[in-house]
XYZ file of C-alpha atoms in Angstrom:
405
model
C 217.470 132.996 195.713
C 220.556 132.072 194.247
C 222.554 132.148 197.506
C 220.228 129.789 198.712
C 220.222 127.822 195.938
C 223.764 127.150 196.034
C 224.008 126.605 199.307
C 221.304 123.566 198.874
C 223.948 122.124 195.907
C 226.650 122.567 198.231
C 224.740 120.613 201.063
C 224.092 118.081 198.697
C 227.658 117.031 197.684
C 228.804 117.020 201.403
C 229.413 113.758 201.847
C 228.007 112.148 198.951
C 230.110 109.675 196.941
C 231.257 109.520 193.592
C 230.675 106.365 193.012
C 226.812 105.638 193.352
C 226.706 101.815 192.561
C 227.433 98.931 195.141
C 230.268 97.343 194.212
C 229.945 95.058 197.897
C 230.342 91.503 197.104
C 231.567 88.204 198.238
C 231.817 84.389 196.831
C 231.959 80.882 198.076
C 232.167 77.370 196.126
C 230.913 74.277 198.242
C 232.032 70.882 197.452
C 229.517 68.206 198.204
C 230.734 64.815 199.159
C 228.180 62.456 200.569
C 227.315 63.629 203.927
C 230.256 66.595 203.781
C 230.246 69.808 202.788
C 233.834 71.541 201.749
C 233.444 75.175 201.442
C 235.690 78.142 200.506
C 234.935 81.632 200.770
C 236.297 84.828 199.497
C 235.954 88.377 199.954
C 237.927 91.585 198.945
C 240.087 92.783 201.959
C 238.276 96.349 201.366
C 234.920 94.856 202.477
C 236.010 93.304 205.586
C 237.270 96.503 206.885
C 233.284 97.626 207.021
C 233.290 95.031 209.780
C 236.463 96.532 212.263
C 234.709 99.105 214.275
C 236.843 100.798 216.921
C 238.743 97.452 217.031
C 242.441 96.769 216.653
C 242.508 92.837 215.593
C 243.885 92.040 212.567
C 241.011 91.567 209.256
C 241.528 87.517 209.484
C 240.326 87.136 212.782
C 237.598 89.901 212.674
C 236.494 88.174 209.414
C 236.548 84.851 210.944
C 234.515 85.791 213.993
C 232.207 87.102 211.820
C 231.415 84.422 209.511
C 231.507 82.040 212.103
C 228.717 83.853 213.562
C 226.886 84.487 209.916
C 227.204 81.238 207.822
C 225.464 77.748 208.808
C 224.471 74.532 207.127
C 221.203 72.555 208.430
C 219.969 69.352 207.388
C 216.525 68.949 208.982
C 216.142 70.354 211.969
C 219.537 69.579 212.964
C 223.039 72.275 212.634
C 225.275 70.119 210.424
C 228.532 70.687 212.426
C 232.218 72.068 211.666
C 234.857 69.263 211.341
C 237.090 68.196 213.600
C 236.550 71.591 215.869
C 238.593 73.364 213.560
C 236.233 76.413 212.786
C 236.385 78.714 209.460
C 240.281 78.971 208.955
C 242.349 81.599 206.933
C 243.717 80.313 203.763
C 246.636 81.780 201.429
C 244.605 84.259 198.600
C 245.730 86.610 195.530
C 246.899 90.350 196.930
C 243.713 92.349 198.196
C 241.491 89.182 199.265
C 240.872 87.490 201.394
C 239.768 83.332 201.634
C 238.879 81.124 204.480
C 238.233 77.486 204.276
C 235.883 75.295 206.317
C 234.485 71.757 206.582
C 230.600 71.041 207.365
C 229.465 67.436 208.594
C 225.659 66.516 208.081
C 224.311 63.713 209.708
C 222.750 61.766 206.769
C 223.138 61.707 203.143
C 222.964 65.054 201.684
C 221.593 63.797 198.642
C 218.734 61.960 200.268
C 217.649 65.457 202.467
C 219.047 68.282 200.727
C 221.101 70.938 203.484
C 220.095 74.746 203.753
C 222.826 77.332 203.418
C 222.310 80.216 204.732
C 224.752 83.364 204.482
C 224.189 86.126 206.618
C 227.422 87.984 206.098
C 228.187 91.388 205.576
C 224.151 92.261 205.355
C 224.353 94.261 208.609
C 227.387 96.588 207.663
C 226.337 96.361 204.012
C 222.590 95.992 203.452
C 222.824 96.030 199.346
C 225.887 93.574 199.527
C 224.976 90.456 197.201
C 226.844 86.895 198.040
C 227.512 84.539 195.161
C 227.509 80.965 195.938
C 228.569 77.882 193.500
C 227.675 74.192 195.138
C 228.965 71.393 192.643
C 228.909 67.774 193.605
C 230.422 64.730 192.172
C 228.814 64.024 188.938
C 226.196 66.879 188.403
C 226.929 70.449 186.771
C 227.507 73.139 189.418
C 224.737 74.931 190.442
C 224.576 78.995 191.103
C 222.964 80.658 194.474
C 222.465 84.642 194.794
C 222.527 85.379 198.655
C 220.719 88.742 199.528
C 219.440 90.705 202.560
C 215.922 89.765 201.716
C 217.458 85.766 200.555
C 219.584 84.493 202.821
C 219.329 81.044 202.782
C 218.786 78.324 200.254
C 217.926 74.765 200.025
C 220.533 72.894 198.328
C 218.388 70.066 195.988
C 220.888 67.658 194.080
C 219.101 65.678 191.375
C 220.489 65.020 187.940
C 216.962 65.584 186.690
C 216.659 69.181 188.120
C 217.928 70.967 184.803
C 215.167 72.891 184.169
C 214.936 73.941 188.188
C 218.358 75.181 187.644
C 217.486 77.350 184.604
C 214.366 79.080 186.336
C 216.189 79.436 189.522
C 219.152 81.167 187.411
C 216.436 83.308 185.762
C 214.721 84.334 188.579
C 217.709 84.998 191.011
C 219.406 87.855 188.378
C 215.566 88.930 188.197
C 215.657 89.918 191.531
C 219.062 91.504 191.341
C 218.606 93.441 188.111
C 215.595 95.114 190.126
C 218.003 95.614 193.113
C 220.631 97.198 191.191
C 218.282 100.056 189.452
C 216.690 100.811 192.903
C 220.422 101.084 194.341
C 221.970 102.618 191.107
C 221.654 106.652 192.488
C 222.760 107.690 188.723
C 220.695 105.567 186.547
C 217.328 106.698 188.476
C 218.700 110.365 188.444
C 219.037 110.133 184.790
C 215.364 108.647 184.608
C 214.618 111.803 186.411
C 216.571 114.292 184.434
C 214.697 112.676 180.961
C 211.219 112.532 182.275
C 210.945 116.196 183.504
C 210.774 117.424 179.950
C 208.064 114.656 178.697
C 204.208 114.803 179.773
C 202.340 112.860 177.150
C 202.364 108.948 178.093
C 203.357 108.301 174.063
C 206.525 110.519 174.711
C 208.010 108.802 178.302
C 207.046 105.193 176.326
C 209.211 106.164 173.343
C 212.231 107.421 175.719
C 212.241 104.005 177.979
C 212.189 101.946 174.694
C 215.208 103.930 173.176
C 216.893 103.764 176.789
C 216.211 99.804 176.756
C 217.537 99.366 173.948
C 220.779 101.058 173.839
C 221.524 99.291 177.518
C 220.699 96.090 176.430
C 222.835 96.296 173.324
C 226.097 96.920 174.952
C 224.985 95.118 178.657
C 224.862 92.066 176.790
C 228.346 92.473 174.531
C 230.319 93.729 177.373
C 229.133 90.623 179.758
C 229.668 88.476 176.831
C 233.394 89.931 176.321
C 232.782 91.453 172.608
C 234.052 94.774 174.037
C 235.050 96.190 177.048
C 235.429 99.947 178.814
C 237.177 101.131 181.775
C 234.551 101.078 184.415
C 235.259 104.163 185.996
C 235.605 106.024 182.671
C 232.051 104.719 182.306
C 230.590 106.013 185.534
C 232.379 109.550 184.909
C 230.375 109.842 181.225
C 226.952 108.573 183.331
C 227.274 111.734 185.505
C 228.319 113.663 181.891
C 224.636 111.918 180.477
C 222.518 113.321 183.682
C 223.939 116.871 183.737
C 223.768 117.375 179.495
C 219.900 115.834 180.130
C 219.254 118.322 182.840
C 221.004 121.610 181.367
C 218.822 120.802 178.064
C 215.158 120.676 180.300
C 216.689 124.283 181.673
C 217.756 125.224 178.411
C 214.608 124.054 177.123
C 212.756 125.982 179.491
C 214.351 129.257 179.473
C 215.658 129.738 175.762
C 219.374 129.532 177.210
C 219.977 127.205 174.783
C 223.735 129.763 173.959
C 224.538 130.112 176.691
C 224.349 126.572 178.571
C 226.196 125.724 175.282
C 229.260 128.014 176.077
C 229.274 126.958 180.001
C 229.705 123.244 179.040
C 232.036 123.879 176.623
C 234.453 126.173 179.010
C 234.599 122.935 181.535
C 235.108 120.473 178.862
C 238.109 122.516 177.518
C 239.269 123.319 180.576
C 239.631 119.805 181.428
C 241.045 119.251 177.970
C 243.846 121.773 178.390
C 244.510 120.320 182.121
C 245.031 117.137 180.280
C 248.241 118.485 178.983
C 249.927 118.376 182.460
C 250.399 114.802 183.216
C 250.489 116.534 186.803
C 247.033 117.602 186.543
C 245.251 115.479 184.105
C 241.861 113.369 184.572
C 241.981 110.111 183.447
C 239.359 110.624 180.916
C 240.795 109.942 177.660
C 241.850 113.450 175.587
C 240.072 111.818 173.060
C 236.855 111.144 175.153
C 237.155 114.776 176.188
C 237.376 115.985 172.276
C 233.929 113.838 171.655
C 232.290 115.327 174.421
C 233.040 118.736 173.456
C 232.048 117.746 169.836
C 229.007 115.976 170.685
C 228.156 119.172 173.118
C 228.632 121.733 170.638
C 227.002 120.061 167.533
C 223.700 118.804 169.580
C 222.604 121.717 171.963
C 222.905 124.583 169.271
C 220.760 122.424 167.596
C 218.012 122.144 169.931
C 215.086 124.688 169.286
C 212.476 124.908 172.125
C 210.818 121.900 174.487
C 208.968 120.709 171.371
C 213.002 120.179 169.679
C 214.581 118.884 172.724
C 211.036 116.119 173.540
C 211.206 115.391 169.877
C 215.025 113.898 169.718
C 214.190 112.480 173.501
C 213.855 108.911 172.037
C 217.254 109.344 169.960
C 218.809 110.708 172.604
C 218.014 107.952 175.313
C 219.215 105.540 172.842
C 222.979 106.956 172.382
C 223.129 107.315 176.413
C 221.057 104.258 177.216
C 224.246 102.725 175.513
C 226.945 104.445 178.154
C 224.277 103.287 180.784
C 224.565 99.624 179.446
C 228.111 99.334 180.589
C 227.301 100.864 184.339
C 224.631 97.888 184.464
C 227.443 95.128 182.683
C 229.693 96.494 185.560
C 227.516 94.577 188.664
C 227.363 91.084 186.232
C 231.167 91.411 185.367
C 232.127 91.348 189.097
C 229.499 89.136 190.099
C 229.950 86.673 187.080
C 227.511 84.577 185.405
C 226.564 81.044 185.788
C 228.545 79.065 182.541
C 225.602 76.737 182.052
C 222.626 78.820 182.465
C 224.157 82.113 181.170
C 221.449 83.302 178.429
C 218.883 82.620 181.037
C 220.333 84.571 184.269
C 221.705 87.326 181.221
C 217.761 87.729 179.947
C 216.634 87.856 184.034
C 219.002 90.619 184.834
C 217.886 93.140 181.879
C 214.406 91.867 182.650
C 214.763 93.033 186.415
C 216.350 96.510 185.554
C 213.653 97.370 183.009
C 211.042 96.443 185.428
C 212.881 98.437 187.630
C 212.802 101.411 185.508
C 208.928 101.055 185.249
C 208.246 100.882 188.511
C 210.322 103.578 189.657
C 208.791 106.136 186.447
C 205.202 104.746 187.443
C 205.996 106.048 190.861
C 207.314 108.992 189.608
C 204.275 109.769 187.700
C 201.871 109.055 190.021
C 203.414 111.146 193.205
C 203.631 114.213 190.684
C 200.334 113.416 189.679
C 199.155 113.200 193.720
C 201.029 116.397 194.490
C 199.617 118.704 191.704
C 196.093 117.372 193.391
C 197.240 118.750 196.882
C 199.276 121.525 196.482
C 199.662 124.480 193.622
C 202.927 123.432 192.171
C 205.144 126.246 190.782
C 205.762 126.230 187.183
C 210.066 126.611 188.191
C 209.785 123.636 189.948
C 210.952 121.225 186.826
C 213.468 124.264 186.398
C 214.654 123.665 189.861
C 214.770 119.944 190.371
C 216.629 120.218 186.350
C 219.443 122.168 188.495
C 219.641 119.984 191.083
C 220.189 116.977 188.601
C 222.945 119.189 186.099
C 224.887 120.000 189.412
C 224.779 116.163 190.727
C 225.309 114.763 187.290
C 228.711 117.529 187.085
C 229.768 116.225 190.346
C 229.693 113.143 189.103
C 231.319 113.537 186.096
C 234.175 115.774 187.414
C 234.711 113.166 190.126
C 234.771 110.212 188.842
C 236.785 111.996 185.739
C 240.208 112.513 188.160
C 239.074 108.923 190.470
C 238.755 106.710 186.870
């Protein structure tokens, strides 16, 4: 049983990243000048290289090629064209980007029929990339556009009336993308996972996603609003750290092992600590991060007495990491950015769309355990099991990302 056990862990690393959150993104500003559209686009050099293939041309003219083939403005029913037959052209950009430039003529007024943009790139290499657009014309505050697989396209309305249109569309967009993120975000819904296993009264999973809501929406919002900051990858190694101290509790939990889970997680935190004292062979974890794990390990687990101990400090507990988990979720907004004038609203959208994220991934959770137990006899190791799965995933993690950070 064990042998087979491990060998399932082992098949599940094989190829599996470290790093479980898109970080595939792009951005364009458009300049709108009467019947013209000026537009610039940029992209890190990394994400055009999803787009080579077996080919040997250079990223430019790949990248070229391919938005030329992706990217269009319409007025009507009519293609508003590419000036003077120039095409999307490569521009000079910062080290590790990339920028092209191009020039769209519409044939009337674009503030009497408003153009459609539509942005197609990257979705078929990259089906979780997000695009983020900023169209300003003479006169009017910039607006904000969120390109996705599922939105490609948008209709550009310029009116200096169309405030409140701008605030709703800025709430809604980071709606959507909040939800996208916790459906794409492998670590946050293992996490979910590793918490819920332990909890079967309603009361008790409410009380956990209120104290995990709240810690992530603490530090989401002063991260994004530059009141503190972390490393991001130092971040993402204590999220896997958060998913395999969950787990190893509902085991612990479970079996009583409460000792001797206590001693194994202490052995790899100090074995990391002593490895930090080789610059040769040291993670990039903080020493000092390493001490408060090994503090935090040893003071909570001993502490822990039976499932009714470990459901009991559940809420607390999802609080302090809900807190780590806010800066994975600040991460996507920090790259992405935030629209200056409507920044409370899209802010307020994006924790709305990851908490109704979270509740729609625990309702279907709960109701496919609740289907299966209907069906089939489930084995009472089976929360033991999946518990293993998660403390070996949420180790990999941690380890990982410790010497990648």
């Amino acid at each position: 049983m064990r042998a087979s056990f491990l060998s399932l862990l082992l098949l599940l690393f094989i190829g599996l990243p470290a790093d479980a959150h898109n970080r595939s993104q792009s951005f364009s500003q458009w300049t709108i000048d009467n019947n013209q559209l000026q537009m610039l686009f940029t992209v890190q050099a990394r994400e055009a290289t999803r787009l080579l293939g077996n080919r040997h041309s250079s990223l430019e003219s790949v990248l070229a090629e391919h938005l030329s083939a992706t990217l269009s403005v319409t007025q009507g029913d009519t293609q508003c064209a590419l000036s003077n037959g120039n095409g999307i052209v490569p521009l000079s950009a910062k080290p590790g980007y990339l920028r092209f430039g191009a020039s769209f003529n519409c044939p009337g007024s674009l503030a009497q029929k408003s153009p459609i943009i539509k942005i197609g790139s990257f979705f078929p290499v990259a089906s979780t990339h997000v695009h983020y657009g900023r169209i300003s014309a003479a006169g009017q505050p910039a607006q904000e556009y969120l390109f996705t697989e599922s939105r490609q396209q948008h209709e550009i309305v310029l009116a200096r009336s169309h405030w409140t249109a701008s605030l709703e569309r800025a709430f809604t967009q980071y709606t959507a993308l909040g939800l996208e993120h916790i459906f794409t975000g492998i670590d946050h819904i293992a996490f979910l996972l590793a918490m819920i296993l332990l909890l079967q009264p309603m009361r008790s999973l409410v009380l956990m996603v209120s104290g995990f809501t709240i810690g992530h929406s603490i530090t989401l919002c002063l991260t994004v609003l530059g009141w503190i900051s972390l490393d991001i990858m130092v971040v993402e190694a204590l999220i896997g750290f958060t998913i395999a101290l969950v787990a190893a509790e509902n085991i612990a939990a479970s079996t009583g092992s409460y000792r001797q889970i206590t001693i194994g997680a202490a052995a790899l935190i100090g074995i990391m600590i002593l490895l930090s004292l080789n610059p040769a062979t040291a993670p990039a974890l903080p020493i000092l991060s390493l001490l408060g794990l090994l503090i935090f390990t040893l003071s909570y687990l001993p502490g822990i007495r039976g499932q009714a101990g470990s459901i009991a400090t559940r809420p607390a507990l999802s609080l302090a990491f809900g807190l780590i988990h806010g800066f994975g979720f600040a991460a996507i907004l920090q790259e992405i950015g935030l629209p200056n004038n409507q920044l409370w609203p899209a802010l307020l959208g994006f924790n709305i769309g990851v908490e109704l994220g979270q509740l729609i991934i625990l309702a279907g959770i709960w109701m496919l355990v609740k289907t299966i137990k209907k069906v089939v006899s489930v084995p009472a190791s089976a929360p033991d099991i999946c518990s293993a799965l998660l403390c070996g995933l949420g180790l990999y993690w941690f380890v990982a990302r410790s010497y990648m950070a």
